[in-house]
XYZ file of C-alpha atoms in Angstrom:
232
model
C -23.136 22.505 -8.557
C -24.825 25.866 -9.007
C -25.122 28.494 -6.259
C -28.663 27.496 -5.362
C -27.678 23.823 -5.130
C -24.732 24.639 -2.878
C -26.768 26.494 -0.262
C -27.636 24.147 2.586
C -25.276 21.402 1.421
C -23.317 19.451 4.010
C -19.588 20.300 3.969
C -16.892 17.704 4.706
C -13.159 18.251 5.141
C -10.240 16.320 3.627
C -10.623 13.501 6.169
C -14.346 13.148 5.533
C -15.365 14.823 8.798
C -18.491 16.958 8.748
C -17.765 20.691 9.102
C -21.229 22.220 8.771
C -23.733 23.466 6.193
C -23.246 25.999 3.409
C -24.760 29.337 4.324
C -23.814 31.782 1.561
C -22.190 31.379 -1.869
C -19.816 34.049 -3.223
C -19.199 34.298 -6.973
C -16.019 35.287 -8.760
C -16.279 38.782 -10.250
C -14.581 37.584 -13.446
C -16.149 34.190 -14.158
C -19.347 34.607 -12.122
C -18.791 31.055 -10.899
C -18.934 30.022 -7.216
C -15.579 30.861 -5.615
C -16.230 30.968 -1.848
C -18.863 29.581 0.501
C -19.553 30.277 4.138
C -20.030 27.302 6.432
C -22.104 27.338 9.621
C -19.724 26.000 12.287
C -19.393 26.245 16.041
C -21.967 25.420 18.664
C -25.470 25.184 17.117
C -23.971 26.412 13.821
C -24.041 30.089 14.852
C -20.563 30.815 13.470
C -19.819 31.244 9.759
C -16.391 30.531 8.277
C -15.241 31.229 4.737
C -13.784 28.325 2.763
C -12.594 28.383 -0.892
C -14.135 26.079 -3.464
C -10.783 25.505 -5.217
C -10.248 21.737 -5.399
C -13.688 20.972 -3.921
C -15.773 18.060 -5.196
C -19.460 17.325 -4.844
C -20.920 13.947 -3.960
C -24.186 12.372 -2.977
C -23.532 13.242 0.662
C -22.593 16.893 0.038
C -19.570 19.096 -0.663
C -16.027 17.854 0.015
C -13.552 20.728 0.326
C -9.777 20.622 0.116
C -9.137 21.865 3.668
C -9.121 20.508 7.201
C -11.890 21.172 9.721
C -9.631 23.085 12.133
C -8.235 25.225 9.296
C -11.757 26.222 8.239
C -12.913 27.051 11.767
C -9.872 29.302 12.354
C -10.389 31.321 9.142
C -10.441 35.145 9.505
C -13.767 36.466 10.798
C -15.554 38.384 8.038
C -19.099 39.616 8.025
C -21.070 37.564 5.495
C -22.853 40.506 3.875
C -22.838 39.121 0.331
C -19.675 40.881 -0.947
C -15.969 40.603 -0.152
C -13.801 43.686 -0.246
C -10.396 43.521 -1.910
C -8.703 43.558 1.492
C -10.952 40.818 2.886
C -10.441 38.684 -0.219
C -6.664 39.118 -0.035
C -6.675 38.156 3.652
C -8.549 34.938 2.911
C -6.257 34.041 0.011
C -3.198 34.565 2.213
C -4.714 32.530 5.078
C -5.395 29.546 2.827
C -2.028 29.888 1.067
C -3.629 30.456 -2.339
C -2.342 32.728 -5.122
C -3.698 36.224 -4.512
C -6.303 37.381 -7.004
C -5.599 40.974 -8.043
C -8.898 41.692 -9.750
C -9.455 44.608 -7.385
C -6.426 46.366 -8.904
C -7.599 46.018 -12.497
C -8.492 49.130 -14.387
C -11.152 49.279 -17.067
C -9.647 48.325 -20.406
C -6.921 46.090 -18.922
C -6.219 42.906 -20.890
C -5.633 39.771 -18.824
C -4.017 36.519 -19.939
C -4.032 33.542 -17.613
C -0.951 31.317 -17.481
C -1.517 27.670 -16.586
C 0.734 24.715 -15.932
C 0.384 21.007 -15.329
C 1.076 19.522 -11.913
C 1.767 15.904 -11.061
C -0.785 14.196 -8.858
C 0.927 10.992 -7.803
C -0.868 8.126 -6.105
C -0.690 4.358 -5.940
C -2.910 1.510 -6.989
C -2.696 -2.172 -6.103
C -1.955 -4.462 -9.052
C -0.971 -8.106 -9.344
C 2.815 -8.471 -9.650
C 3.171 -12.241 -9.699
C 2.087 -15.534 -8.166
C 3.937 -17.981 -5.938
C 2.812 -21.586 -5.539
C 3.823 -24.403 -3.212
C 3.850 -27.730 -5.073
C 4.758 -31.076 -3.483
C 6.158 -33.914 -5.582
C 7.927 -37.225 -4.887
C 11.601 -37.937 -5.573
C 13.501 -41.196 -4.964
C 16.915 -41.329 -3.344
C 19.098 -44.194 -2.108
C 20.035 -44.525 1.574
C 22.670 -46.872 3.006
C 22.366 -48.170 6.558
C 24.709 -50.594 8.361
C 22.785 -53.332 10.184
C 24.522 -55.832 12.556
C 23.535 -59.473 11.752
C 24.716 -62.876 12.961
C 24.774 -66.430 11.567
C 25.643 -69.922 12.781
C 28.629 -71.939 11.560
C 29.639 -75.588 12.203
C 32.803 -76.181 14.118
C 34.270 -79.749 13.952
C 36.126 -80.925 17.043
C 37.876 -84.248 17.276
C 39.013 -85.879 20.544
C 40.187 -89.364 21.473
C 37.818 -91.814 23.216
C 38.757 -93.670 26.399
C 38.071 -97.381 25.654
C 37.342 -98.049 29.287
C 34.348 -95.619 29.198
C 33.161 -96.001 25.641
C 31.468 -99.349 26.009
C 30.928 -101.683 23.092
C 31.388 -100.299 19.641
C 29.281 -101.212 16.605
C 30.378 -100.759 13.113
C 27.752 -99.431 10.735
C 26.405 -96.351 8.984
C 25.007 -93.381 10.943
C 23.893 -89.881 10.076
C 23.308 -86.764 12.229
C 22.039 -83.364 11.120
C 22.373 -79.875 12.641
C 20.181 -76.976 11.422
C 22.107 -73.725 10.955
C 20.489 -70.251 11.340
C 21.393 -66.732 10.262
C 19.926 -63.205 10.566
C 18.951 -61.274 7.457
C 18.076 -57.507 7.276
C 14.380 -56.788 7.046
C 13.351 -53.369 5.633
C 10.016 -51.697 6.404
C 9.035 -48.177 5.286
C 7.014 -45.695 7.353
C 5.918 -42.165 6.323
C 6.588 -39.636 9.096
C 6.166 -35.787 9.057
C 9.527 -33.995 9.098
C 8.892 -30.342 8.086
C 6.184 -27.702 7.527
C 6.523 -25.013 4.851
C 4.339 -21.928 5.337
C 3.772 -19.304 2.621
C 2.754 -15.765 3.680
C 2.758 -12.451 1.782
C 4.444 -9.539 3.586
C 4.318 -5.816 2.800
C 7.715 -4.321 1.961
C 7.879 -0.508 1.727
C 10.255 1.117 -0.727
C 10.793 4.438 -2.446
C 10.437 4.782 -6.215
C 11.400 7.773 -8.325
C 8.697 8.796 -10.801
C 9.673 10.841 -13.837
C 7.014 12.460 -15.991
C 6.979 15.442 -18.290
C 4.638 18.310 -17.461
C 3.726 21.265 -19.588
C 3.584 24.873 -18.471
C 2.752 28.039 -20.262
C 5.078 30.994 -20.655
C 3.885 34.487 -21.472
C 6.119 36.557 -23.714
C 5.575 40.262 -24.282
C 6.038 41.595 -27.813
C 6.205 45.372 -27.524
C 6.106 47.230 -30.827
C 6.086 50.625 -29.126
C 9.362 52.291 -28.211
C 8.792 52.185 -24.504
C 9.954 50.008 -21.697
C 7.756 47.039 -20.684
C 6.370 47.030 -17.188
C 5.692 43.668 -15.596
C 4.227 42.762 -12.249
């Protein structure tokens, strides 16, 4: 976003809370790109706080900065007169814990080389790691149960007859029959519920070590003159 587009934009902190509206935009003396903005905070927006644009992103709802609301409101009080002095700029950089810009110490004709390096921004994303299914199938097994049963048997008993009580006897053929009974096991099957199996996914937190190569620049000084190098 350009300076004119930034003015009046809503400003939100890292948690998405509204901080205020952009009042003034300050440009970098080197790149002439927006570097700082003032935000109207406090009751009725009468207070202006400086906040750096480093790490800020713009969205449909406004400007999202890389700082918390309380941090912004407690920034050093500086008169928003359109220009930051070297001392004021250094104070703001120190307050926000940012590398101090030393452009105020540069002399005309100085040559500047910027050293950059890569930093790891590690996050997480949810991906599918597998699937677990419950499947019910039928198996057949043999069970043995002991069942008590009974049966009838014929017992033959012989005993002498008293002739005085027997009466007259008649010789001839005769037949008598006795029906015998026995118990046999009878099996009936009945399906009854015996167990419930529940499947539920649970979150398990763990620590993982991430290894990744990052690149960084080194600045070497090749001095052809016979004088000692001076580095800051």
